[in-house]
CSV table of C-alpha atoms in Angstrom, one decimal:
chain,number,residue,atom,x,y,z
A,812,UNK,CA,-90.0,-220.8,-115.2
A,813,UNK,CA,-93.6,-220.0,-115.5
A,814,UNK,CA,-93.1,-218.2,-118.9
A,815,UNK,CA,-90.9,-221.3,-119.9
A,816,UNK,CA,-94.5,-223.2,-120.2
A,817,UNK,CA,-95.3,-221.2,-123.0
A,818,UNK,CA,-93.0,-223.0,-125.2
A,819,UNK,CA,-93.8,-226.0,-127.3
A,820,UNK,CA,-90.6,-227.6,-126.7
A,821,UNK,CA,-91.0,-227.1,-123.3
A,822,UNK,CA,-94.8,-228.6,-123.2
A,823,UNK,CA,-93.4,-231.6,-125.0
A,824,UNK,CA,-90.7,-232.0,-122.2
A,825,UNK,CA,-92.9,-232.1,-119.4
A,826,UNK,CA,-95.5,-234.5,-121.3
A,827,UNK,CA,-92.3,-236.9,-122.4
A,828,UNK,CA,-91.3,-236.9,-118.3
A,829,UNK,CA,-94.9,-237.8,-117.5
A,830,UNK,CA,-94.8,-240.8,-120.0
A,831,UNK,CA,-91.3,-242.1,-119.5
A,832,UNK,CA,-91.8,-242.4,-115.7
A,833,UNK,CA,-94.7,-244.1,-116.1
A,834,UNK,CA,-92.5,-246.6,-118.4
A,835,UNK,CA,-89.4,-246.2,-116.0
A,836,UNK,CA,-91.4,-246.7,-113.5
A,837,UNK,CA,-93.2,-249.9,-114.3
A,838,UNK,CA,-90.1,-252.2,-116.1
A,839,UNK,CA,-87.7,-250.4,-113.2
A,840,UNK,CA,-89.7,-251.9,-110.6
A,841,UNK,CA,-89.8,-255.8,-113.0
A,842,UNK,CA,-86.2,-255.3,-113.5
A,843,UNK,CA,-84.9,-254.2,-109.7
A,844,UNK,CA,-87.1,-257.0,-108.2
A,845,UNK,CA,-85.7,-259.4,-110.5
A,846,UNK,CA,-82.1,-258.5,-109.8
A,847,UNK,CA,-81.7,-257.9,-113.6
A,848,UNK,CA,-80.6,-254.5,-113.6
A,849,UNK,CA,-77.1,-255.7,-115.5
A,850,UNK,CA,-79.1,-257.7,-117.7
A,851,UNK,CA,-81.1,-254.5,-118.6
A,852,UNK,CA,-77.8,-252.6,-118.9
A,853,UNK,CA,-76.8,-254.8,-121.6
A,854,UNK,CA,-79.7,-254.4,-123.6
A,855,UNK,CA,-79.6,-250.8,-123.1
A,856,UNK,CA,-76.3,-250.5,-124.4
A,857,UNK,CA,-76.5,-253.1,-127.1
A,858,UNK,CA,-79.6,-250.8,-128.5
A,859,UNK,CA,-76.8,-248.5,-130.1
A,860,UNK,CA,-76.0,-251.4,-132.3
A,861,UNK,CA,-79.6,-251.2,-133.9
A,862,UNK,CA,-79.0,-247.2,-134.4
A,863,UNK,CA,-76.1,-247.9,-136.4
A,864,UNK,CA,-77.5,-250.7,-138.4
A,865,UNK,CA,-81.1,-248.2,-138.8
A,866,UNK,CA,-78.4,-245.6,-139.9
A,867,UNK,CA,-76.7,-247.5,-142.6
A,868,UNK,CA,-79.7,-249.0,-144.4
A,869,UNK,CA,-81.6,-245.6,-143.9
A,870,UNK,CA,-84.5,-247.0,-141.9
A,871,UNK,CA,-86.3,-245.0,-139.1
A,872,UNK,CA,-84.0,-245.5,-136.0
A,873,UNK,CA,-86.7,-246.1,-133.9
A,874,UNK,CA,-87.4,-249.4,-136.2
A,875,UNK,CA,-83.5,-250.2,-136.3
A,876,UNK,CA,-82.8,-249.9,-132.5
A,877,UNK,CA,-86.1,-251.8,-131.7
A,878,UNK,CA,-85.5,-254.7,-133.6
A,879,UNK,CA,-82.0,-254.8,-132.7
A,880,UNK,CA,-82.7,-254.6,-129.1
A,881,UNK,CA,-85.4,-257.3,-129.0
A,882,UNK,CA,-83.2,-259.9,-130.5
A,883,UNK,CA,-80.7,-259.0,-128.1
A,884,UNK,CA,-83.2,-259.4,-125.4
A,885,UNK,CA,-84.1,-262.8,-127.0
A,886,UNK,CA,-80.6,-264.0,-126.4
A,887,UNK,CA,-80.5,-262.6,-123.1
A,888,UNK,CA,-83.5,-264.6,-122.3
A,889,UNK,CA,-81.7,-267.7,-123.4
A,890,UNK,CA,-78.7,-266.9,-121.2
A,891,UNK,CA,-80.9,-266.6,-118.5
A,892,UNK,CA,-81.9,-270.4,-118.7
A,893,UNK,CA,-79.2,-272.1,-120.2
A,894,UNK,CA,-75.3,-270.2,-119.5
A,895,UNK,CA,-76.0,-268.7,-115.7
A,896,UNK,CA,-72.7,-269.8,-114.6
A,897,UNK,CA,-71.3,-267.5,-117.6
A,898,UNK,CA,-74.1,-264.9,-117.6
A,899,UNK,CA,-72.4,-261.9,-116.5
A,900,UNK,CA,-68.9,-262.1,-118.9
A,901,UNK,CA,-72.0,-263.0,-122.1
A,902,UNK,CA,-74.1,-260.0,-121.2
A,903,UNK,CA,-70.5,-257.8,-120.9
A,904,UNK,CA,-69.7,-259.2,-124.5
A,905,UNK,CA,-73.0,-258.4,-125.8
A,906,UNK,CA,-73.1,-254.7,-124.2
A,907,UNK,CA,-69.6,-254.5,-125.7
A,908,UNK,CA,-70.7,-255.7,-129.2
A,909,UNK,CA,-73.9,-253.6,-129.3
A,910,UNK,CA,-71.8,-250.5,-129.0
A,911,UNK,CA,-68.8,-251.1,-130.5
A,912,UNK,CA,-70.9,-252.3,-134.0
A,913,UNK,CA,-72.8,-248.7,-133.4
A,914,UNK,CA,-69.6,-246.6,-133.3
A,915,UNK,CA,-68.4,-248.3,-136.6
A,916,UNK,CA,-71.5,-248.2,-138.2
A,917,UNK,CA,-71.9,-244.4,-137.5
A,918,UNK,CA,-68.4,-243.5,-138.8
A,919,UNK,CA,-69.1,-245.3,-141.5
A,920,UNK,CA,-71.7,-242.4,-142.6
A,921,UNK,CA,-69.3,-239.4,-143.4
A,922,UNK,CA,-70.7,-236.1,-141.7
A,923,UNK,CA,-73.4,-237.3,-139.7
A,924,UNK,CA,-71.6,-238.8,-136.3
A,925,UNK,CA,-72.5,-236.0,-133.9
A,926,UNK,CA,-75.9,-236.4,-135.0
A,927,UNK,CA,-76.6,-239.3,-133.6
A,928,UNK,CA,-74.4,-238.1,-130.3
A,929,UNK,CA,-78.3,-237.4,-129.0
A,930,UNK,CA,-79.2,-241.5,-128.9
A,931,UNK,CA,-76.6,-241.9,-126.7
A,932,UNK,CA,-77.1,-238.9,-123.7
A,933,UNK,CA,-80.6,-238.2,-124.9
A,934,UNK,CA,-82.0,-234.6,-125.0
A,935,UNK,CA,-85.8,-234.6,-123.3
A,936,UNK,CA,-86.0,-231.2,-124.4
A,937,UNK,CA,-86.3,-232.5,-127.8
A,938,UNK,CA,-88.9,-234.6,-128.0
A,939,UNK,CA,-91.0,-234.2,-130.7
A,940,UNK,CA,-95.0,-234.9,-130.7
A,941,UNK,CA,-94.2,-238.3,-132.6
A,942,UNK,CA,-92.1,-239.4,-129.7
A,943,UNK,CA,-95.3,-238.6,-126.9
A,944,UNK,CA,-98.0,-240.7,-128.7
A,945,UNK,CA,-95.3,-243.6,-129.3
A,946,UNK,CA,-94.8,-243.2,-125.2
A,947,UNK,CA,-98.5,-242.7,-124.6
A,948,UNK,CA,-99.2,-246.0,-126.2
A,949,UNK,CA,-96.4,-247.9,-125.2
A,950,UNK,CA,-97.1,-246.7,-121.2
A,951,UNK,CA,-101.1,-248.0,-122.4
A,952,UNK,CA,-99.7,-251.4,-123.1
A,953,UNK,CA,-97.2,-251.8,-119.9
A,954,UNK,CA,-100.6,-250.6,-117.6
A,955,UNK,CA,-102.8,-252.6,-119.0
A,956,UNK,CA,-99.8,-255.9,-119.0
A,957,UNK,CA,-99.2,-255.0,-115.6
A,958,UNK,CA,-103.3,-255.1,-114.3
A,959,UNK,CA,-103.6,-258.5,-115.7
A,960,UNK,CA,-101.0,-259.8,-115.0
A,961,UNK,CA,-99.9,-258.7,-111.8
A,962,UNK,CA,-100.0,-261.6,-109.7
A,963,UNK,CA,-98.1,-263.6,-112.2
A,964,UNK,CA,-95.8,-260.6,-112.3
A,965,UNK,CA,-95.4,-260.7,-108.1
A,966,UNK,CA,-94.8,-264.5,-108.2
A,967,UNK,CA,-92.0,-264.6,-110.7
A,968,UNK,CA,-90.5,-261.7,-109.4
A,969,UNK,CA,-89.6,-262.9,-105.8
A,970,UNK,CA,-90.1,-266.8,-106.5
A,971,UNK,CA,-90.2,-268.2,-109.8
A,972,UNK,CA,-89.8,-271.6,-108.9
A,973,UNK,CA,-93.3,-271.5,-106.8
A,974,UNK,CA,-94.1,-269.3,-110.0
A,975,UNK,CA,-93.4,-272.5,-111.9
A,976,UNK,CA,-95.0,-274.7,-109.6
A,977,UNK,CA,-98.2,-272.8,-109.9
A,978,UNK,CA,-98.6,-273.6,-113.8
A,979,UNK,CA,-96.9,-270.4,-115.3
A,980,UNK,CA,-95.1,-271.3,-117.8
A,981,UNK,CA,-92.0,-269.1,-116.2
A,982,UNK,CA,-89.8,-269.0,-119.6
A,983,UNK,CA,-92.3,-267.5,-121.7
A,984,UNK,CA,-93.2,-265.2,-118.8
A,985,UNK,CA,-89.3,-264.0,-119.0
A,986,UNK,CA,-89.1,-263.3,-122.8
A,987,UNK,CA,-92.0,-261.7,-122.6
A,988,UNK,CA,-90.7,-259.2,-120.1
A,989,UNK,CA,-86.9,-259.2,-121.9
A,990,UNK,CA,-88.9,-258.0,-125.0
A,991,UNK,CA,-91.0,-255.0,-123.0
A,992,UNK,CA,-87.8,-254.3,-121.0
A,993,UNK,CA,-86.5,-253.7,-124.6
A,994,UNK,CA,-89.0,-252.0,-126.1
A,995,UNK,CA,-89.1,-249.6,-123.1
A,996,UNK,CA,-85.7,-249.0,-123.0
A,997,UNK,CA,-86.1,-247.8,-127.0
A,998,UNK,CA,-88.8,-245.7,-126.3
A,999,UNK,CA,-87.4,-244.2,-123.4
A,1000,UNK,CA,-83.8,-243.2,-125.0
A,1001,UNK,CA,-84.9,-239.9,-126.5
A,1002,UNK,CA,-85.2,-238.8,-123.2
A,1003,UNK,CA,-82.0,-239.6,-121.2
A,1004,UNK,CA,-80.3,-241.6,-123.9
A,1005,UNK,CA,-78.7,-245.2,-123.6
A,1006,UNK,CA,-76.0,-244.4,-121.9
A,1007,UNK,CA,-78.2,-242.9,-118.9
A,1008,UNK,CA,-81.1,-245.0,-118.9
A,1009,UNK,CA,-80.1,-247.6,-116.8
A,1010,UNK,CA,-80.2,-245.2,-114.2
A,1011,UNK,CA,-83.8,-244.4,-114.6
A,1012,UNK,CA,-84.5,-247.8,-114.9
A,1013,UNK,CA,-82.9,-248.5,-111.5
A,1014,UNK,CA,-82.3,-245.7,-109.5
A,1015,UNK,CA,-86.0,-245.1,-108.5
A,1016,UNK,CA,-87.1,-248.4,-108.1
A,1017,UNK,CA,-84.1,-249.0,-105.6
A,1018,UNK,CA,-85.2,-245.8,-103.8
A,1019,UNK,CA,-88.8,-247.4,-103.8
A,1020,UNK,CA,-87.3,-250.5,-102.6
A,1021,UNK,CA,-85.7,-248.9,-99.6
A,1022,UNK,CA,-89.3,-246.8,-98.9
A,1023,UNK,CA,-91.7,-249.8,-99.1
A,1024,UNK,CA,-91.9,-253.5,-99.1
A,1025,UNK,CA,-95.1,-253.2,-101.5
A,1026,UNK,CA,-94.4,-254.1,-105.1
A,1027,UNK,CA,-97.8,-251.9,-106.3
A,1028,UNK,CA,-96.5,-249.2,-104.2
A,1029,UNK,CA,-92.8,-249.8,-105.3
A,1030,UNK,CA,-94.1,-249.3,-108.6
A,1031,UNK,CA,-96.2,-245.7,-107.9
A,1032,UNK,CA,-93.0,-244.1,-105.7
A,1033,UNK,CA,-91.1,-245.8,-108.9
A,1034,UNK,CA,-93.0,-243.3,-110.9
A,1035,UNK,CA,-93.2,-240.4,-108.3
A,1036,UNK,CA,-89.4,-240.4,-108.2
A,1037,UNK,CA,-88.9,-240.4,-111.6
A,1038,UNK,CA,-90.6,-237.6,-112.6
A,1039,UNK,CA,-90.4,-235.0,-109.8
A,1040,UNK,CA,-86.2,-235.9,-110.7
A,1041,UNK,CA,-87.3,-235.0,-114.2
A,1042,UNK,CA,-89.1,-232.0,-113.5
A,1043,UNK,CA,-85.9,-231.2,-111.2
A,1044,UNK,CA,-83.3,-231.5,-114.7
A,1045,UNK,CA,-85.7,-229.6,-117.1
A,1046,UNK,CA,-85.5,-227.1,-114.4
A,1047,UNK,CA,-81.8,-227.2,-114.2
A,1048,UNK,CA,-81.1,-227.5,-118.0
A,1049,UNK,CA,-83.5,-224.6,-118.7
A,1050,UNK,CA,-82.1,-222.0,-116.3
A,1051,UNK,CA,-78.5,-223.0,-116.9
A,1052,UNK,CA,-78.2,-224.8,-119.9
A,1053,UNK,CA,-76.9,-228.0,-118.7
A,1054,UNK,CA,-77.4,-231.4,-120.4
A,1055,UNK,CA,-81.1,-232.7,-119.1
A,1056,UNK,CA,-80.4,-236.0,-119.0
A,1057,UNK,CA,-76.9,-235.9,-117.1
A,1058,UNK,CA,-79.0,-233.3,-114.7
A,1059,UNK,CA,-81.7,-236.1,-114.1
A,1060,UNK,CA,-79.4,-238.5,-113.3
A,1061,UNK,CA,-77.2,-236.3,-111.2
A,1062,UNK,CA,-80.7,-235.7,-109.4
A,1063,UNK,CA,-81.4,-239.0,-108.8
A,1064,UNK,CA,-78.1,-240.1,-108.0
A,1065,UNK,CA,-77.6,-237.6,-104.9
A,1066,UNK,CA,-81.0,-238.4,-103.7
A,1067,UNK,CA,-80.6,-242.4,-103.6
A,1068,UNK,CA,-77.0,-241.6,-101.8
A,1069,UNK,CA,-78.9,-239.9,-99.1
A,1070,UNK,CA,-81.5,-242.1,-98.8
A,1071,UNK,CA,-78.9,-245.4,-98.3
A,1072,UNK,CA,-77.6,-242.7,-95.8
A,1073,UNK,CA,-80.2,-242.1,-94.0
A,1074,UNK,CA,-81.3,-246.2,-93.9
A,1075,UNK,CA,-77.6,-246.7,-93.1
A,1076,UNK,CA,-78.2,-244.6,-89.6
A,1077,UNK,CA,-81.2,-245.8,-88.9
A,1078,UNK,CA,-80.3,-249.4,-89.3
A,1079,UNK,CA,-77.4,-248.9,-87.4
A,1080,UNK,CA,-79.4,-247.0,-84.6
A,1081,UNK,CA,-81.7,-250.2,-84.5
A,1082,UNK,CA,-78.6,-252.3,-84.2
A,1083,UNK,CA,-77.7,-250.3,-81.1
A,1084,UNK,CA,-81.1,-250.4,-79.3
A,1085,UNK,CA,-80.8,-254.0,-79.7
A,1086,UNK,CA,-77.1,-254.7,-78.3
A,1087,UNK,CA,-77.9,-252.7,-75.2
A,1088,UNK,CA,-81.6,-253.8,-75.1
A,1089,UNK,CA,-79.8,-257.5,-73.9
């Protein structure tokens, strides 16, 4: 693997990991706190939608799937506040939608289907150096979001209504995050693609959950576990040509199923110690 370094593509892999952990890492943690990890599936798999609208009018996809996703996460904000008795069969039409508009939209371009195969399983092994300084930045913004705002961030995410109470206005406090959740997701696709994402999203930060009752240091093991699973499917696509971003998930998968395991056991020994403790 050492020689493996040497490589450019390979370089640009291990700098996308570093980046889109960080990014994982941060909206994971917003998202899994918030119980909004269907919500973010929605917008992850409505982005497909803007790939086929980029695709058909020729603009960058990046530009296409951005703009798409943020009005998506616009309308999911306004589900949020006004339809929560319906919210789950609205965000299942809209994931629906977003990728059902994508597929017809890419068929519509004769040739040229398979090529866009890559937005929706990702390929970190081909990220580019365009793609790092987009995820360099966009990690900038979410660290410097979360330091000043973290206290507002802490208080809506396990009590809005004292959030509210407090003088934050709450609703602009939620499409604000629906429109980083968005962006992230976007920025992050390249790496494990749309369909996958959600598991970075909230794989790690459920892991974290499990580990620590912290929310700054649910938001560092967040990051920790995202990129040593990473590291771990680079490895495993390198040496045996496997998909990275089904590898990274696979990863991460096994490990959280081992982890609920192993809290399962220990919750249960507790349980024991108690009933024959009386």
């Amino acid at each position: 693997m050492i020689e493996a370094l040497s490589y450019t593509f390979i370089q640009n892999a291990l700098l996308g990991a570093v980046f889109t952990s960080i990014i994982c890492g941060i909206i994971g943690s917003i998202v899994v706190s918030n119980r909004m990890v269907f919500v973010a599936g929605g917008i992850a798999h409505s982005v497909y939608g803007g790939v086929g609208i980029a695709a058909v009018l020729g603009l960058p996809i990046l530009v296409g799937a951005a703009g798409f996703s943020v009005v998506c996460a616009i309308v999911l904000a306004f589900m949020l506040l006004y339809a929560k008795e319906r919210l789950d069969s609205l965000i299942g039409s809209l994931w629906a939608f977003g990728m059902a508009l994508g597929v017809i939209l890419v068929e519509l371009i004769p040739g040229y289907s398979k090529d866009f195969m890559g937005y929706l399983f990702g390929s970190i092994l081909s990220v580019t150096d365009g793609d790092i300084v987009l995820m360099m930045l966009f990690s900038a913004l979410l660290i410097v979001f979360l330091v000043f705002n973290y206290r507002v961030i802490l208080g809506f995410s396990y009590d809005s209504e004292f959030a509210r109470l407090q003088g934050i206005n709450t609703r602009y406090f939620s499409l604000v995050l629906m429109i980083l959740i968005a962006l992230g997701i976007v920025i992050s696709m390249r790496s494990v693609g749309i369909i996958l994402i959600i598991a970075l999203l909230s794989i790690p930060s459920y892991c974290s959950e499990i580990l620590t009752h912290s929310f700054s240091k649910m938001i560092i093991l967040s990051v920790c576990i995202s990129f040593i699973s990473m590291l771990g499917g680079i490895l495993i696509a390198y040496l045996y040509d496997l998909q990275a971003g089904a590898s990274i998930v696979m990863l991460l998968s096994i490990f959280s199923f081992i982890l609920a395991f192993v809290q399962y056991l220990n919750n249960a020994r507790l349980q024991s110690r108690g009933t024959y403790g009386k």
